[in-house]
mmCIF file of C-alpha atoms in Angstrom:
data_model
loop_
_atom_site.group_PDB
_atom_site.id
_atom_site.type_symbol
_atom_site.label_atom_id
_atom_site.label_comp_id
_atom_site.label_asym_id
_atom_site.label_seq_id
_atom_site.Cartn_x
_atom_site.Cartn_y
_atom_site.Cartn_z
ATOM 1 C CA GLN A 13 1.006 -7.806 11.358
ATOM 2 C CA VAL A 14 -1.726 -5.895 9.550
ATOM 3 C CA ARG A 15 -3.451 -6.527 6.271
ATOM 4 C CA LEU A 16 -5.423 -3.838 4.456
ATOM 5 C CA VAL A 17 -7.863 -4.772 1.711
ATOM 6 C CA GLU A 18 -9.515 -2.142 -0.486
ATOM 7 C CA SER A 19 -12.694 -2.590 -2.475
ATOM 8 C CA GLY A 20 -15.266 -0.539 -4.347
ATOM 9 C CA GLY A 21 -13.336 0.770 -7.326
ATOM 10 C CA GLY A 22 -14.628 0.674 -10.855
ATOM 11 C CA LEU A 23 -15.636 2.635 -13.924
ATOM 12 C CA VAL A 24 -18.008 5.568 -13.495
ATOM 13 C CA GLN A 25 -19.176 8.510 -15.567
ATOM 14 C CA PRO A 26 -18.189 12.075 -14.718
ATOM 15 C CA GLY A 27 -20.491 13.354 -12.014
ATOM 16 C CA GLY A 28 -21.068 9.875 -10.671
ATOM 17 C CA SER A 29 -20.266 8.383 -7.286
ATOM 18 C CA LEU A 30 -18.302 5.524 -5.793
ATOM 19 C CA ARG A 31 -17.750 4.328 -2.259
ATOM 20 C CA LEU A 32 -14.409 2.768 -1.422
ATOM 21 C CA SER A 33 -13.871 0.522 1.580
ATOM 22 C CA CYS A 34 -10.720 -0.569 3.374
ATOM 23 C CA ALA A 35 -10.823 -3.344 5.941
ATOM 24 C CA ALA A 36 -7.927 -3.826 8.347
ATOM 25 C CA SER A 37 -7.152 -7.107 10.043
ATOM 26 C CA GLY A 38 -4.285 -8.925 11.702
ATOM 27 C CA SER A 39 -2.679 -9.641 15.028
ATOM 28 C CA THR A 40 -1.410 -6.077 15.571
ATOM 29 C CA VAL A 41 -4.346 -4.178 14.096
ATOM 30 C CA PHE A 42 -4.986 -2.741 17.552
ATOM 31 C CA GLY A 43 -1.934 -0.521 17.103
ATOM 32 C CA ILE A 44 -3.351 1.325 14.100
ATOM 33 C CA ASP A 45 -4.390 4.903 14.737
ATOM 34 C CA ASP A 46 -4.161 7.177 11.682
ATOM 35 C CA MET A 47 -5.582 5.848 8.434
ATOM 36 C CA GLY A 48 -6.083 7.369 5.041
ATOM 37 C CA TRP A 49 -6.538 7.188 1.317
ATOM 38 C CA TYR A 50 -3.846 7.999 -1.217
ATOM 39 C CA ARG A 51 -3.914 7.828 -4.985
ATOM 40 C CA VAL A 52 -1.572 7.501 -7.914
ATOM 41 C CA ALA A 53 -2.888 9.015 -11.131
ATOM 42 C CA PRO A 54 -1.380 8.114 -14.515
ATOM 43 C CA GLY A 55 1.968 9.831 -14.885
ATOM 44 C CA LYS A 56 1.797 11.463 -11.468
ATOM 45 C CA SER A 57 3.296 10.844 -8.053
ATOM 46 C CA ARG A 58 1.338 9.586 -5.077
ATOM 47 C CA GLU A 59 -0.794 12.168 -3.333
ATOM 48 C CA MET A 60 -2.811 12.252 -0.164
ATOM 49 C CA VAL A 61 -6.555 12.241 -0.705
ATOM 50 C CA ALA A 62 -7.998 12.065 2.799
ATOM 51 C CA THR A 63 -6.922 10.975 6.270
ATOM 52 C CA VAL A 64 -8.680 10.299 9.537
ATOM 53 C CA THR A 65 -7.143 9.880 12.980
ATOM 54 C CA SER A 66 -8.333 7.559 15.700
ATOM 55 C CA GLY A 67 -9.844 10.627 17.339
ATOM 56 C CA GLY A 68 -11.859 11.458 14.238
ATOM 57 C CA SER A 69 -9.874 14.401 12.885
ATOM 58 C CA LYS A 70 -10.045 14.546 9.097
ATOM 59 C CA THR A 71 -7.867 16.061 6.408
ATOM 60 C CA TYR A 72 -8.643 16.415 2.702
ATOM 61 C CA ALA A 73 -6.707 17.383 -0.354
ATOM 62 C CA ASP A 74 -7.909 20.697 -1.741
ATOM 63 C CA SER A 75 -8.887 19.031 -4.996
ATOM 64 C CA VAL A 76 -11.468 16.783 -3.313
ATOM 65 C CA LYS A 77 -12.889 19.018 -0.594
ATOM 66 C CA GLY A 78 -16.651 19.174 -0.794
ATOM 67 C CA ARG A 79 -16.811 16.080 -2.981
ATOM 68 C CA PHE A 80 -15.167 13.282 -0.968
ATOM 69 C CA THR A 81 -15.902 12.193 2.581
ATOM 70 C CA ILE A 82 -13.746 9.885 4.671
ATOM 71 C CA SER A 83 -15.288 7.964 7.542
ATOM 72 C CA ARG A 84 -14.242 5.332 10.040
ATOM 73 C CA ASP A 85 -15.951 2.400 11.698
ATOM 74 C CA ASP A 86 -13.699 1.260 14.533
ATOM 75 C CA GLY A 87 -15.979 -1.649 15.362
ATOM 76 C CA LYS A 88 -15.257 -3.100 11.925
ATOM 77 C CA ASN A 89 -11.678 -1.816 11.619
ATOM 78 C CA THR A 90 -12.769 -0.239 8.375
ATOM 79 C CA ILE A 91 -12.508 3.144 6.691
ATOM 80 C CA TYR A 92 -14.529 4.411 3.762
ATOM 81 C CA LEU A 93 -14.201 7.039 1.095
ATOM 82 C CA GLN A 94 -17.451 8.355 -0.335
ATOM 83 C CA MET A 95 -16.607 9.917 -3.678
ATOM 84 C CA ASN A 96 -19.213 12.191 -5.254
ATOM 85 C CA MET A 97 -19.180 14.435 -8.304
ATOM 86 C CA LEU A 98 -16.310 12.481 -9.746
ATOM 87 C CA LYS A 99 -14.128 14.088 -12.387
ATOM 88 C CA PRO A 100 -11.858 12.543 -15.013
ATOM 89 C CA GLU A 101 -8.855 13.831 -13.070
ATOM 90 C CA ASP A 102 -9.909 11.605 -10.166
ATOM 91 C CA THR A 103 -8.889 8.608 -12.254
ATOM 92 C CA ALA A 104 -6.203 6.781 -10.294
ATOM 93 C CA VAL A 105 -5.343 3.740 -8.269
ATOM 94 C CA TYR A 106 -6.488 4.417 -4.732
ATOM 95 C CA TYR A 107 -4.526 2.957 -1.839
ATOM 96 C CA CYS A 108 -5.502 2.555 1.775
ATOM 97 C CA SER A 109 -2.886 3.213 4.446
ATOM 98 C CA GLY A 110 -2.714 2.736 8.171
ATOM 99 C CA ARG A 111 -0.041 3.840 10.621
ATOM 100 C CA GLY A 112 0.750 1.521 13.485
ATOM 101 C CA HIS A 113 2.397 2.631 16.693
ATOM 102 C CA TYR A 114 4.196 -0.010 18.717
ATOM 103 C CA GLY A 115 6.164 1.540 21.518
ATOM 104 C CA LEU A 116 8.802 3.720 19.858
ATOM 105 C CA GLU A 117 8.341 2.062 16.464
ATOM 106 C CA ASN A 118 6.019 3.325 13.743
ATOM 107 C CA ILE A 119 5.014 1.074 10.865
ATOM 108 C CA ASP A 120 3.009 2.075 7.794
ATOM 109 C CA TYR A 121 0.810 -0.543 6.165
ATOM 110 C CA TRP A 122 -0.541 -0.364 2.631
ATOM 111 C CA GLY A 123 -3.209 -2.182 0.708
ATOM 112 C CA GLN A 124 -2.905 -3.408 -2.854
ATOM 113 C CA GLY A 125 -5.035 -0.610 -4.260
ATOM 114 C CA THR A 126 -8.310 -0.351 -6.113
ATOM 115 C CA ARG A 127 -8.624 1.276 -9.510
ATOM 116 C CA VAL A 128 -11.028 4.134 -10.151
ATOM 117 C CA THR A 129 -11.692 5.245 -13.711
ATOM 118 C CA VAL A 130 -13.883 8.264 -14.434
ATOM 119 C CA SER A 131 -14.790 8.435 -18.100
ATOM 120 C CA SER A 132 -17.712 8.881 -20.463
#
């Protein structure tokens, strides 16, 4: 099994920065390849923010390109999301996700989320 734990959320002013972290652990963490960040804004459905594969390929939502950067530290089983030039519309609960591959079975793991509030 895999456990994902997010950290780094908080309250920031528009234009400010935050760095989110997600640490993966567990007996089957070795099966995780793709990981990413998703968010749920007030009154909106979940959306992809950024993903990174085990090979290092990255994908970003159009709304965060140029402002957010996803990175991965395989030695620590951790991914990060550097969030710069934050806007009020970035306010959301941010969730970390990892996809595990075990033979023919795929399993998605999710963290509990960390709240980001961008406000003056």
